[in-house]
């Protein structure tokens, strides 16, 4: 009987590959197999041998350190292949049977029969420790700079979505949306420059640009993730900051329980102050893996989650800081910048996420394998919003028109004095500013389909694969609101710390006058089809170990549409404040908010409900992108000064053709309608318009890894990389004037890609089992990045100045350092079951956004992670802390919606207990510190962006495995 253990002896095997190869024992060792194993580090060669042979190999991990195995090519028996692999390496076969072997280094203990029983307290390593161990194996095997998340146990990843796991990796930072981790930045560059993939294939996105919202991927369906920070020719081009590749389960590689069922309640307390709030939801998943035949496997996954949470938010509307501001202090003629207004928002959210996955894997023979995978996810958001808008058309003091409101408030006895910061009014009292209560609803439906088919042929010297894939992402959203208003005698605001607002009379004590309702819809659909062919020619001994080459063609289309409108209030419509429910926030000192039934309020004010279908409005904008790329890459292995060195050298050629289709709206003459009425309307003429671009880039890359033995590695890499411009920035749709001066606003279908030349250096020391010390540095010289500014374009023979996205006229650099340290406390008596995972990253750059000269989107100078874990006696626990310094983020639909996110420290906790081999219970708590999201605008810290309090969330579940 074969034994798989993890402890002092490490079972380096792929149990799925072994299962496919199991036949009668006598015949097993005699069958010939086809091997394609280049000379390489033993820590990677042994698993490759196991996978290709179906043999089980047990070997002490320390015995592999510094060992370099021989190349094995061609057809031969498993015994002969193993002997050739380790010949002259210092490794020898201590024991061998029909289906397994035990290896040891010369001079090691010879009691091989007892070896598998060593270190019995670590027969099974699970949970956090197992995931960290597997991730280290992935990182160590790569010649480039790679971070990994690994979980071969279904559903073992402790976070709700893969985004939370990505957030813990060195140099990776995720933004928060509705309380959950969402989009990822890598090494100081935002989500616009991150390439998202699933199983090695680029995926479509339901965002207007290319960014991926990683929370749409349930962690239960993900077997692991790799974050490529350095680039090589084999990688699909598109990630300057990095490439994130999620991996789904491959059934023949899986050796765990056939059936895994997990379910439990999910509770959020952020909205406990809201009337009728119910924060109780659930999370559940089921995965079934079965093998109808030894060479055929099926994996089926289902997941469902309902998240019911609420959060409190106070937001600013920006500042009147142009030439049209005015004085606000009596006797002082100085023009000061004033806020346009502010709002409070109570969000009561029900988010339902359902997903399904399917994996099929067929190893038809020793030379051919076919794999199919499908991932589906659907996220629906139903969000009730109670809002209050303050100061509209009064605080902003356009051209000094509301100076008298400030004069009266500032000089009135007992009222808040006007407080200034850098020419901005950040606290004041005003008179007769409107207080508007808004009863709103937001609905969103996002769907994602990712699917692909891969065939792989392996012969004596060749590996050839053909891959076809398709992904589709779609989003439909609608926001609608009923509005009521009244005018308190005085209103004060103070943004010098946590934002506060006070009014002279509470909204529930006043008659609320009906105001026009509003509605907006949006639609995004992104489809991406691709086919890729790859081939690798393996060589025997020699410096050049293999040559790989391949080609890829992708066809992508993103369509966008939107509509908006207003609904007039019925004559005399209004609601007594007492007919609505008033309540207070827990975290802010602001007036009461009003809430009511969305449909009832709308019928009272407008005589109708406010329900709109985003699909009822046509898509007006379309961007089509065709990408053709090819590469060649040579892998090498040699020695320098007696030190083994391996890596690769290659080049990728990229050609992109983009077409944009939209509309051109020309602002024409003013006409009196009807004639003699005294009402003048400007005529607007809308016509179809198209444009596009084509470009080719040559992208060389180089990687080198030095193996100094005893777990010491030095990795170096250099590459030319690109990120294709955001698709929504390439929309040609424009609004222009019909006469001089010729001006307008538009997208830019002629954008070139972001480009960078980058260099990476990483020292990695795997100083003990499950332990790593790593120090990495990098430098990127970035050019042609995209931002909003003015550009010139000739339209219909006229020279126009358009405000639009453009490529920067000059570039800049970004450089950084990353430090990783992780280990069990094996050096402390009894501490081997406790451990730490930690990292710190520093980034410096002279790159600036073109808007308000902000630092580049995603650039946080400092990020850090500190996780403490314990794993023993069936208990698996982790306390995790994440910190980031201030960074620039996009909160909106395009690159103009830039804010600065203040420093945050968040803390999470999880603990699980394995009752027996079939049952495990787990408890998780998130945002233990109730850390708010705090932003400011225009790179001026006193200009309020938003403060959100999301509260805590808790998950308890039980897992059944069989």
mmCIF file with all atom_site columns, C-alpha atoms in Angstrom, residues 208 558 560 620-623 660-663 726-734 746-749 751 791 805:
data_model
loop_
_atom_site.group_PDB
_atom_site.id
_atom_site.type_symbol
_atom_site.label_atom_id
_atom_site.label_alt_id
_atom_site.label_comp_id
_atom_site.label_asym_id
_atom_site.label_entity_id
_atom_site.label_seq_id
_atom_site.pdbx_PDB_ins_code
_atom_site.Cartn_x
_atom_site.Cartn_y
_atom_site.Cartn_z
_atom_site.occupancy
_atom_site.B_iso_or_equiv
_atom_site.pdbx_formal_charge
_atom_site.auth_seq_id
_atom_site.auth_comp_id
_atom_site.auth_asym_id
_atom_site.auth_atom_id
_atom_site.pdbx_PDB_model_num
ATOM 1  C CA . UNK A 1 208 ? -16.312 49.771 -18.379 1.00 0.00 ? 208 UNK A CA 1
ATOM 2  C CA . UNK A 1 558 ? -17.182 45.749 -25.383 1.00 0.00 ? 558 UNK A CA 1
ATOM 3  C CA . UNK A 1 560 ? -21.762 50.239 -23.364 1.00 0.00 ? 560 UNK A CA 1
ATOM 4  C CA . UNK A 1 620 ? -24.572 53.625 -28.092 1.00 0.00 ? 620 UNK A CA 1
ATOM 5  C CA . UNK A 1 621 ? -20.870 52.841 -27.768 1.00 0.00 ? 621 UNK A CA 1
ATOM 6  C CA . UNK A 1 622 ? -18.838 49.884 -29.000 1.00 0.00 ? 622 UNK A CA 1
ATOM 7  C CA . UNK A 1 623 ? -15.128 49.125 -28.985 1.00 0.00 ? 623 UNK A CA 1
ATOM 8  C CA . UNK A 1 660 ? -14.485 52.410 -31.924 1.00 0.00 ? 660 UNK A CA 1
ATOM 9  C CA . UNK A 1 661 ? -18.079 53.186 -32.849 1.00 0.00 ? 661 UNK A CA 1
ATOM 10 C CA . UNK A 1 662 ? -20.195 55.853 -31.152 1.00 0.00 ? 662 UNK A CA 1
ATOM 11 C CA . UNK A 1 663 ? -21.980 59.130 -31.744 1.00 0.00 ? 663 UNK A CA 1
ATOM 12 C CA . UNK A 1 726 ? -8.783  51.147 -20.941 1.00 0.00 ? 726 UNK A CA 1
ATOM 13 C CA . UNK A 1 727 ? -11.532 50.258 -23.387 1.00 0.00 ? 727 UNK A CA 1
ATOM 14 C CA . UNK A 1 728 ? -13.945 52.931 -22.167 1.00 0.00 ? 728 UNK A CA 1
ATOM 15 C CA . UNK A 1 729 ? -11.274 55.587 -22.730 1.00 0.00 ? 729 UNK A CA 1
ATOM 16 C CA . UNK A 1 730 ? -11.206 54.531 -26.394 1.00 0.00 ? 730 UNK A CA 1
ATOM 17 C CA . UNK A 1 731 ? -14.886 55.299 -26.955 1.00 0.00 ? 731 UNK A CA 1
ATOM 18 C CA . UNK A 1 732 ? -15.093 57.828 -29.784 1.00 0.00 ? 732 UNK A CA 1
ATOM 19 C CA . UNK A 1 733 ? -18.406 59.375 -28.669 1.00 0.00 ? 733 UNK A CA 1
ATOM 20 C CA . UNK A 1 734 ? -18.038 63.154 -28.462 1.00 0.00 ? 734 UNK A CA 1
ATOM 21 C CA . UNK A 1 746 ? -14.757 62.967 -26.166 1.00 0.00 ? 746 UNK A CA 1
ATOM 22 C CA . UNK A 1 747 ? -13.084 59.634 -25.741 1.00 0.00 ? 747 UNK A CA 1
ATOM 23 C CA . UNK A 1 748 ? -9.962  58.859 -27.711 1.00 0.00 ? 748 UNK A CA 1
ATOM 24 C CA . UNK A 1 749 ? -9.967  55.897 -30.134 1.00 0.00 ? 749 UNK A CA 1
ATOM 25 C CA . UNK A 1 751 ? -4.777  55.840 -27.703 1.00 0.00 ? 751 UNK A CA 1
ATOM 26 C CA . UNK A 1 791 ? -5.715  67.336 -27.227 1.00 0.00 ? 791 UNK A CA 1
ATOM 27 C CA . UNK A 1 805 ? -8.007  60.759 -22.431 1.00 0.00 ? 805 UNK A CA 1
#
